[in-house]
Amino acid sequence: MPDLNDWTTPRLLSTAARLVEHAWNEELAVLGLTHSGAIALEVLDAEGAMTQAQLSAKVRVQAQTMGQTLSRLEAHGHITRERSRLDGRSQRVAVSEMGKTALIQARRIDRSLTPGVEIGVEELRDQLTAVIRWLGSARWGETGSITTDETLPEQS
């Protein structure tokens, strides 16, 4: 195994994210979900029905990517689509009852995915939040930057 102490912070972050995503997807598969599907359900559950374009923007993925995710969610009965009354060309997406049930189970999986890593987790969460805000604002055209008490982790 390579010496992880020699890896840069972005490489460690990217590798950890991929490993968590793979483990999460393996657990979610029994529910007919992927991590991206669970995230979409979370947003829809919290904010209510919306168009695919609105959901894509909130989840920070391309509309085409969200379309594939929604197709999988619909095939498993996790969402419903309804034509907009204002604009018959667009559809509003909402969480179905099956989707709400799957989301409850997905939340349990999410909380139990990485047991034993609670030590220092608040500092790690703060640093990850800062990275997401800093890099996300440039990528997704958001205004504002990180606040003075949010610092990016130093490159190692």
Coordinates of N, CA, C and O in Angstrom, one line a residue:
M1 N 0.9 -1.2 0.0 CA 0.0 0.0 0.0 C 0.9 1.2 0.0 O 1.9 1.3 0.7
P2 N 0.5 2.3 -0.8 CA 1.3 3.5 -0.8 C 1.3 4.2 0.6 O 0.4 4.0 1.4
D3 N 2.3 5.0 0.8 CA 2.4 5.7 2.1 C 1.4 6.9 2.0 O 1.7 7.9 1.3
L4 N 0.3 6.8 2.7 CA -0.7 7.9 2.6 C -0.2 9.2 3.2 O -0.7 10.2 2.8
N5 N 0.8 9.1 4.0 CA 1.4 10.4 4.5 C 2.0 11.2 3.5 O 2.2 12.4 3.7
D6 N 2.4 10.6 2.3 CA 3.0 11.4 1.2 C 1.9 12.0 0.3 O 2.3 12.7 -0.6
W7 N 0.7 11.6 0.4 CA -0.4 12.1 -0.5 C -0.8 13.6 -0.1 O -0.8 14.0 1.0
T8 N -1.1 14.3 -1.2 CA -1.6 15.7 -0.9 C -3.0 15.6 -0.4 O -3.7 14.6 -0.5
T9 N -3.5 16.7 0.2 CA -4.8 16.8 0.8 C -5.9 16.5 -0.3 O -6.8 15.7 0.0
P10 N -5.8 17.1 -1.5 CA -6.8 16.8 -2.5 C -6.9 15.3 -2.9 O -8.0 14.8 -3.0
R11 N -5.8 14.7 -2.9 CA -5.7 13.3 -3.3 C -6.4 12.4 -2.2 O -7.2 11.5 -2.4
L12 N -6.1 12.8 -0.9 CA -6.7 12.1 0.2 C -8.2 12.3 0.2 O -9.0 11.3 0.4
L13 N -8.6 13.5 0.0 CA -10.0 13.8 0.0 C -10.8 13.1 -1.1 O -11.8 12.5 -0.9
S14 N -10.2 13.1 -2.3 CA -10.8 12.5 -3.5 C -10.9 11.0 -3.3 O -12.0 10.4 -3.5
T15 N -9.9 10.4 -2.8 CA -9.9 8.9 -2.5 C -10.9 8.5 -1.5 O -11.6 7.6 -1.6
A16 N -10.9 9.3 -0.4 CA -11.8 9.0 0.7 C -13.2 9.2 0.2 O -14.1 8.3 0.5
A17 N -13.5 10.2 -0.6 CA -14.8 10.4 -1.1 C -15.3 9.3 -2.0 O -16.4 8.8 -1.9
R18 N -14.4 8.8 -2.9 CA -14.8 7.7 -3.7 C -15.0 6.4 -2.9 O -16.0 5.7 -3.2
L19 N -14.2 6.1 -1.9 CA -14.4 4.9 -1.1 C -15.7 5.0 -0.3 O -16.4 4.0 -0.2
V20 N -16.0 6.2 0.2 CA -17.3 6.3 0.9 C -18.5 6.1 0.0 O -19.4 5.5 0.3
E21 N -18.3 6.7 -1.2 CA -19.4 6.6 -2.2 C -19.6 5.2 -2.6 O -20.8 4.7 -2.7
H22 N -18.6 4.4 -2.9 CA -18.7 3.0 -3.2 C -19.4 2.2 -2.1 O -20.3 1.4 -2.4
A23 N -18.9 2.4 -0.9 CA -19.5 1.7 0.3 C -21.0 2.1 0.4 O -21.8 1.2 0.7
W24 N -21.3 3.4 0.2 CA -22.7 3.9 0.4 C -23.5 3.2 -0.7 O -24.6 2.8 -0.4
N25 N -23.0 3.2 -1.9 CA -23.8 2.6 -3.0 C -24.1 1.2 -2.8 O -25.2 0.7 -3.2
E26 N -23.1 0.4 -2.3 CA -23.3 -1.0 -2.0 C -24.4 -1.2 -1.0 O -25.3 -2.1 -1.2
E27 N -24.5 -0.4 0.0 CA -25.5 -0.5 1.0 C -26.9 0.0 0.5 O -27.9 -0.6 0.8
L28 N -26.9 1.0 -0.3 CA -28.1 1.6 -0.8 C -28.8 0.8 -1.9 O -30.0 0.9 -2.2
A29 N -28.0 -0.1 -2.6 CA -28.5 -0.9 -3.7 C -29.7 -1.7 -3.3 O -30.6 -1.9 -4.1
V30 N -29.7 -2.2 -2.1 CA -30.8 -3.1 -1.7 C -32.1 -2.3 -1.6 O -33.2 -2.8 -1.7
L31 N -32.0 -0.9 -1.6 CA -33.2 -0.1 -1.6 C -33.6 0.4 -3.0 O -34.5 1.2 -3.1
G32 N -32.7 0.0 -3.9 CA -32.9 0.6 -5.3 C -32.5 2.0 -5.4 O -32.9 2.7 -6.3
L33 N -31.5 2.4 -4.6 CA -31.0 3.7 -4.6 C -29.5 3.7 -4.9 O -28.8 2.7 -4.7
T34 N -29.0 4.9 -5.3 CA -27.6 5.2 -5.3 C -27.4 6.4 -4.4 O -28.4 7.1 -4.0
H35 N -26.1 6.8 -4.2 CA -25.9 8.0 -3.4 C -26.5 9.2 -4.0 O -27.1 10.1 -3.3
S36 N -26.4 9.4 -5.3 CA -27.0 10.5 -6.0 C -28.5 10.5 -5.9 O -29.2 11.6 -5.7
G37 N -29.1 9.3 -6.0 CA -30.6 9.2 -5.8 C -31.0 9.6 -4.4 O -32.0 10.3 -4.2
A38 N -30.2 9.2 -3.4 CA -30.6 9.5 -2.0 C -30.5 11.0 -1.8 O -31.3 11.6 -1.1
I39 N -29.5 11.7 -2.4 CA -29.3 13.1 -2.3 C -30.5 13.8 -2.9 O -31.0 14.8 -2.3
A40 N -30.9 13.4 -4.1 CA -32.0 14.0 -4.8 C -33.3 13.8 -3.9 O -34.1 14.8 -3.8
L41 N -33.5 12.7 -3.3 CA -34.6 12.5 -2.4 C -34.6 13.4 -1.2 O -35.6 13.9 -0.8
E42 N -33.4 13.6 -0.7 CA -33.2 14.5 0.5 C -33.7 15.9 0.1 O -34.4 16.5 0.9
V43 N -33.3 16.4 -1.0 CA -33.6 17.7 -1.4 C -35.1 17.8 -1.7 O -35.8 18.8 -1.2
L44 N -35.7 16.9 -2.4 CA -37.1 16.9 -2.7 C -37.9 16.8 -1.4 O -39.0 17.4 -1.2
D45 N -37.5 16.0 -0.4 CA -38.2 15.8 0.8 C -38.1 17.1 1.6 O -39.1 17.5 2.2
A46 N -37.0 17.8 1.6 CA -36.8 19.0 2.4 C -37.5 20.2 1.8 O -38.1 21.0 2.5
E47 N -37.5 20.3 0.5 CA -38.0 21.5 -0.2 C -39.2 21.3 -1.0 O -39.7 22.3 -1.5
G48 N -39.7 20.1 -1.2 CA -40.9 19.9 -1.9 C -40.7 19.7 -3.4 O -39.5 19.7 -3.9
A49 N -41.8 19.5 -4.1 CA -41.7 19.3 -5.6 C -41.1 20.4 -6.3 O -41.2 21.6 -5.9
M50 N -40.3 20.1 -7.4 CA -39.6 21.1 -8.2 C -39.3 20.5 -9.5 O -39.5 19.3 -9.7
T51 N -38.9 21.3 -10.4 CA -38.5 20.8 -11.8 C -37.1 20.2 -11.7 O -36.4 20.4 -10.8
Q52 N -36.8 19.4 -12.7 CA -35.5 18.8 -12.8 C -34.4 19.8 -12.8 O -33.4 19.6 -12.2
A53 N -34.6 20.9 -13.5 CA -33.6 21.9 -13.6 C -33.3 22.5 -12.2 O -32.2 22.8 -11.8
Q54 N -34.4 22.8 -11.5 CA -34.2 23.3 -10.1 C -33.5 22.3 -9.2 O -32.6 22.7 -8.5
L55 N -33.9 21.1 -9.3 CA -33.2 20.0 -8.5 C -31.8 19.9 -8.9 O -30.9 19.8 -8.0
S56 N -31.5 19.9 -10.2 CA -30.1 19.9 -10.6 C -29.2 21.0 -10.0 O -28.1 20.7 -9.6
A57 N -29.8 22.2 -10.0 CA -29.0 23.3 -9.5 C -28.8 23.1 -8.0 O -27.7 23.4 -7.5
K58 N -29.8 22.7 -7.3 CA -29.7 22.5 -5.8 C -28.7 21.4 -5.5 O -28.0 21.5 -4.5
V59 N -28.7 20.4 -6.3 CA -27.8 19.2 -6.0 C -26.4 19.5 -6.6 O -25.4 18.8 -6.3
R60 N -26.3 20.5 -7.5 CA -25.0 20.8 -8.1 C -24.5 19.8 -9.1 O -23.4 19.4 -9.0
V61 N -25.4 19.3 -9.9 CA -25.1 18.4 -11.0 C -25.7 19.0 -12.3 O -26.6 19.8 -12.3
Q62 N -25.2 18.5 -13.4 CA -25.8 18.8 -14.7 C -27.2 18.2 -14.8 O -27.5 17.2 -14.3
A63 N -28.0 18.9 -15.6 CA -29.4 18.5 -15.8 C -29.5 17.1 -16.4 O -30.3 16.3 -16.0
Q64 N -28.6 16.8 -17.3 CA -28.6 15.4 -17.9 C -28.3 14.3 -16.9 O -28.9 13.3 -16.9
T65 N -27.3 14.6 -16.0 CA -27.0 13.7 -14.9 C -28.2 13.5 -14.0 O -28.5 12.3 -13.6
M66 N -28.9 14.6 -13.7 CA -30.1 14.5 -12.8 C -31.2 13.7 -13.6 O -31.9 12.9 -12.9
G67 N -31.3 13.8 -14.9 CA -32.3 13.1 -15.6 C -32.1 11.6 -15.5 O -33.0 10.8 -15.3
Q68 N -30.8 11.1 -15.5 CA -30.5 9.7 -15.4 C -30.9 9.3 -14.0 O -31.5 8.2 -13.8
T69 N -30.6 10.1 -13.0 CA -30.9 9.7 -11.6 C -32.4 9.7 -11.4 O -32.9 8.7 -10.8
L70 N -33.1 10.6 -11.9 CA -34.6 10.6 -11.8 C -35.2 9.4 -12.5 O -36.2 8.9 -12.0
S71 N -34.7 9.0 -13.6 CA -35.2 7.9 -14.3 C -35.1 6.6 -13.5 O -36.0 5.8 -13.4
R72 N -33.9 6.5 -12.8 CA -33.7 5.3 -11.9 C -34.7 5.4 -10.7 O -35.3 4.4 -10.3
L73 N -34.8 6.6 -10.1 CA -35.7 6.8 -9.0 C -37.2 6.5 -9.4 O -37.9 5.8 -8.6
E74 N -37.6 6.9 -10.6 CA -38.9 6.7 -11.0 C -39.2 5.2 -11.3 O -40.2 4.6 -10.9
A75 N -38.2 4.5 -11.9 CA -38.3 3.1 -12.1 C -38.5 2.3 -10.9 O -39.2 1.2 -10.9
H76 N -38.0 2.7 -9.7 CA -38.1 2.1 -8.5 C -39.3 2.6 -7.7 O -39.5 2.1 -6.5
G77 N -40.0 3.5 -8.2 CA -41.2 4.1 -7.5 C -40.9 5.1 -6.4 O -41.7 5.4 -5.6
H78 N -39.7 5.6 -6.4 CA -39.3 6.6 -5.4 C -39.7 8.0 -5.6 O -39.7 8.8 -4.7
I79 N -40.1 8.3 -6.9 CA -40.5 9.7 -7.2 C -41.8 9.6 -8.1 O -42.1 8.6 -8.7
T80 N -42.4 10.7 -8.1 CA -43.5 10.9 -9.1 C -43.2 12.1 -9.9 O -42.5 13.0 -9.5
R81 N -43.7 12.1 -11.2 CA -43.5 13.3 -12.0 C -44.9 13.8 -12.5 O -45.8 12.9 -12.8
E82 N -45.1 15.1 -12.4 CA -46.4 15.6 -12.8 C -46.1 16.8 -13.7 O -45.3 17.7 -13.4
R83 N -46.9 16.9 -14.8 CA -46.7 18.1 -15.7 C -47.1 19.4 -15.0 O -48.0 19.4 -14.2
S84 N -46.3 20.4 -15.2 CA -46.6 21.7 -14.6 C -47.8 22.3 -15.2 O -48.1 22.2 -16.4
R85 N -48.7 22.8 -14.3 CA -49.9 23.4 -14.7 C -49.6 24.8 -15.4 O -50.4 25.2 -16.3
L86 N -48.5 25.4 -15.1 CA -48.2 26.7 -15.7 C -47.5 26.5 -17.0 O -47.7 27.3 -18.0
D87 N -46.7 25.5 -17.1 CA -45.9 25.2 -18.4 C -46.0 23.8 -18.6 O -45.3 23.0 -18.0
G88 N -46.8 23.4 -19.6 CA -47.0 21.9 -19.9 C -45.8 21.2 -20.4 O -45.8 20.0 -20.4
R89 N -44.7 21.9 -20.7 CA -43.5 21.3 -21.2 C -42.7 20.8 -20.0 O -41.9 19.9 -20.2
S90 N -42.8 21.4 -18.9 CA -41.9 21.0 -17.8 C -42.7 20.1 -16.8 O -43.9 20.1 -16.8
Q91 N -41.9 19.3 -16.0 CA -42.5 18.4 -15.1 C -42.0 18.7 -13.7 O -40.8 19.1 -13.5
R92 N -42.9 18.6 -12.7 CA -42.5 18.7 -11.3 C -42.2 17.3 -10.8 O -43.0 16.4 -11.0
V93 N -41.1 17.2 -10.0 CA -40.7 15.9 -9.5 C -41.0 16.0 -8.0 O -40.7 17.0 -7.3
A94 N -41.5 14.9 -7.4 CA -41.8 14.9 -6.0 C -41.5 13.5 -5.4 O -41.4 12.5 -6.2
V95 N -41.2 13.4 -4.1 CA -40.9 12.1 -3.5 C -42.3 11.4 -3.3 O -43.2 11.9 -2.8
S96 N -42.3 10.1 -3.7 CA -43.4 9.2 -3.5 C -43.4 8.7 -2.0 O -42.4 8.8 -1.3
E97 N -44.4 8.0 -1.6 CA -44.4 7.4 -0.3 C -43.4 6.3 -0.2 O -42.7 6.2 0.8
M98 N -43.2 5.6 -1.3 CA -42.1 4.6 -1.3 C -40.7 5.3 -1.2 O -39.8 4.7 -0.5
G99 N -40.6 6.4 -1.8 CA -39.4 7.2 -1.7 C -39.1 7.7 -0.3 O -38.0 7.6 0.1
K100 N -40.1 8.1 0.4 CA -40.0 8.5 1.8 C -39.5 7.4 2.7 O -38.7 7.6 3.5
T101 N -40.1 6.2 2.4 CA -39.7 5.0 3.2 C -38.2 4.7 2.9 O -37.4 4.4 3.8
A102 N -37.9 4.7 1.6 CA -36.5 4.4 1.3 C -35.5 5.4 1.8 O -34.4 5.1 2.3
L103 N -36.0 6.7 1.9 CA -35.1 7.8 2.4 C -34.8 7.6 3.9 O -33.7 7.8 4.4
I104 N -35.8 7.2 4.6 CA -35.6 6.9 6.1 C -34.6 5.8 6.2 O -33.7 5.9 7.1
Q105 N -34.6 4.7 5.4 CA -33.6 3.7 5.5 C -32.3 4.2 5.0 O -31.2 3.8 5.6
A106 N -32.3 5.0 4.0 CA -31.0 5.5 3.5 C -30.3 6.4 4.6 O -29.1 6.4 4.7
R107 N -31.1 7.1 5.3 CA -30.5 8.0 6.4 C -29.9 7.1 7.5 O -28.8 7.5 8.0
R108 N -30.5 6.0 7.8 CA -29.9 5.1 8.7 C -28.5 4.5 8.2 O -27.5 4.4 8.9
I109 N -28.5 4.2 6.9 CA -27.3 3.7 6.3 C -26.2 4.8 6.4 O -25.1 4.5 6.7
D110 N -26.6 6.0 6.0 CA -25.7 7.1 6.0 C -25.0 7.3 7.4 O -23.8 7.5 7.5
R111 N -25.8 7.2 8.4 CA -25.3 7.5 9.8 C -24.4 6.3 10.3 O -23.5 6.5 11.1
S112 N -24.6 5.1 9.7 CA -23.8 4.0 10.2 C -22.7 3.6 9.3 O -22.0 2.6 9.5
L113 N -22.5 4.3 8.2 CA -21.5 3.9 7.2 C -20.1 3.9 7.6 O -19.3 3.1 7.2
T114 N -19.7 4.9 8.4 CA -18.3 5.0 8.8 C -18.2 5.0 10.4 O -17.8 6.0 11.0
P115 N -18.5 3.9 11.0 CA -18.4 3.9 12.5 C -17.0 4.0 12.9 O -16.0 3.6 12.3
G116 N -16.8 4.7 14.1 CA -15.5 4.8 14.7 C -14.7 6.0 14.2 O -13.6 6.1 14.6
V117 N -15.3 6.8 13.3 CA -14.5 8.0 12.9 C -15.0 9.3 13.5 O -14.7 10.3 13.0
E118 N -15.6 9.2 14.6 CA -16.2 10.4 15.2 C -15.1 11.3 15.8 O -15.3 12.5 16.0
I119 N -13.9 10.8 16.1 CA -12.9 11.6 16.7 C -12.4 12.6 15.7 O -12.1 12.3 14.6
G120 N -12.6 13.9 16.1 CA -12.2 15.0 15.2 C -13.1 15.3 14.1 O -12.8 16.0 13.2
V121 N -14.3 14.7 14.1 CA -15.2 14.8 13.0 C -15.7 16.2 12.8 O -16.0 16.6 11.7
E122 N -15.9 16.9 13.9 CA -16.5 18.3 13.8 C -15.5 19.2 13.1 O -15.9 20.0 12.2
E123 N -14.2 19.1 13.4 CA -13.2 19.9 12.7 C -13.1 19.5 11.2 O -13.0 20.3 10.3
L124 N -13.2 18.2 11.0 CA -13.2 17.7 9.6 C -14.4 18.2 8.8 O -14.3 18.7 7.7
R125 N -15.6 18.2 9.4 CA -16.8 18.7 8.8 C -16.6 20.2 8.5 O -17.0 20.6 7.4
D126 N -16.1 20.9 9.4 CA -15.9 22.4 9.2 C -15.0 22.6 8.0 O -15.2 23.5 7.2
Q127 N -13.9 21.9 7.9 CA -13.0 22.0 6.8 C -13.5 21.6 5.5 O -13.3 22.3 4.5
L128 N -14.3 20.5 5.5 CA -14.9 20.1 4.3 C -16.0 21.1 3.8 O -16.1 21.4 2.6
T129 N -16.7 21.6 4.7 CA -17.7 22.7 4.4 C -17.0 23.9 3.8 O -17.5 24.4 2.8
A130 N -15.9 24.3 4.3 CA -15.1 25.4 3.8 C -14.6 25.1 2.3 O -14.7 26.0 1.4
V131 N -14.1 23.9 2.1 CA -13.7 23.5 0.8 C -14.9 23.5 -0.2 O -14.7 24.1 -1.3
I132 N -16.0 23.0 0.2 CA -17.2 23.0 -0.7 C -17.6 24.4 -1.0 O -17.9 24.7 -2.2
R133 N -17.7 25.2 0.0 CA -18.1 26.6 -0.2 C -17.1 27.4 -1.1 O -17.5 28.1 -2.0
W134 N -15.9 27.2 -0.9 CA -14.8 27.9 -1.6 C -14.8 27.5 -3.1 O -14.9 28.3 -4.0
L135 N -14.7 26.2 -3.3 CA -14.6 25.7 -4.7 C -16.0 25.7 -5.4 O -16.1 25.9 -6.6
G136 N -17.1 25.5 -4.6 CA -18.4 25.5 -5.2 C -18.8 26.8 -5.6 O -19.6 27.0 -6.6
S137 N -18.4 27.9 -4.9 CA -18.8 29.2 -5.4 C -18.3 29.6 -6.7 O -18.9 30.2 -7.5
A138 N -17.1 29.1 -7.0 CA -16.5 29.4 -8.3 C -17.1 28.5 -9.4 O -17.4 29.0 -10.5
R139 N -17.4 27.3 -9.1 CA -17.9 26.4 -10.1 C -19.4 26.6 -10.4 O -19.8 26.5 -11.5
W140 N -20.2 26.9 -9.4 CA -21.6 27.1 -9.6 C -22.1 28.5 -9.6 O -23.3 28.8 -9.5
G141 N -21.1 29.5 -9.7 CA -21.5 30.9 -9.8 C -22.2 31.5 -8.6 O -22.9 32.4 -8.8
E142 N -21.9 31.0 -7.5 CA -22.5 31.6 -6.3 C -21.7 32.8 -5.8 O -20.5 32.8 -6.0
T143 N -22.4 33.7 -5.3 CA -21.7 34.9 -4.7 C -21.3 34.6 -3.3 O -21.8 33.8 -2.6
G144 N -20.3 35.4 -2.9 CA -19.8 35.3 -1.6 C -18.6 34.3 -1.5 O -18.3 33.6 -2.5
S145 N -17.9 34.3 -0.4 CA -16.8 33.5 -0.3 C -16.8 32.9 1.2 O -17.7 33.2 1.9
I146 N -15.8 32.2 1.5 CA -15.8 31.6 2.9 C -15.6 32.8 3.9 O -15.0 33.8 3.6
T147 N -16.1 32.6 5.0 CA -16.0 33.6 6.1 C -14.7 33.5 6.7 O -14.0 32.6 6.6
T148 N -14.4 34.5 7.5 CA -13.1 34.6 8.2 C -12.8 33.4 9.1 O -11.7 33.0 9.3
D149 N -13.9 32.8 9.7 CA -13.6 31.7 10.6 C -13.7 30.3 9.9 O -13.5 29.3 10.5
E150 N -13.8 30.4 8.5 CA -13.8 29.2 7.7 C -12.5 29.2 6.9 O -12.3 30.0 6.0
T151 N -11.5 28.4 7.3 CA -10.3 28.4 6.6 C -10.1 27.1 5.9 O -10.6 26.0 6.3
L152 N -9.5 27.1 4.7 CA -9.2 25.9 4.0 C -8.1 25.1 4.6 O -7.2 25.7 5.1
P153 N -8.2 23.8 4.6 CA -7.1 23.0 5.2 C -5.9 23.2 4.4 O -5.9 23.4 3.2
E154 N -4.8 23.3 5.1 CA -3.5 23.5 4.4 C -3.1 22.3 3.6 O -3.4 21.1 3.9
Q155 N -2.5 22.5 2.5 CA -2.0 21.5 1.6 C -0.9 20.8 2.2 O 0.1 21.4 2.7
S156 N -0.9 19.4 2.3 CA 0.2 18.7 2.8 C 0.9 17.9 1.7 O 0.4 17.7 0.7

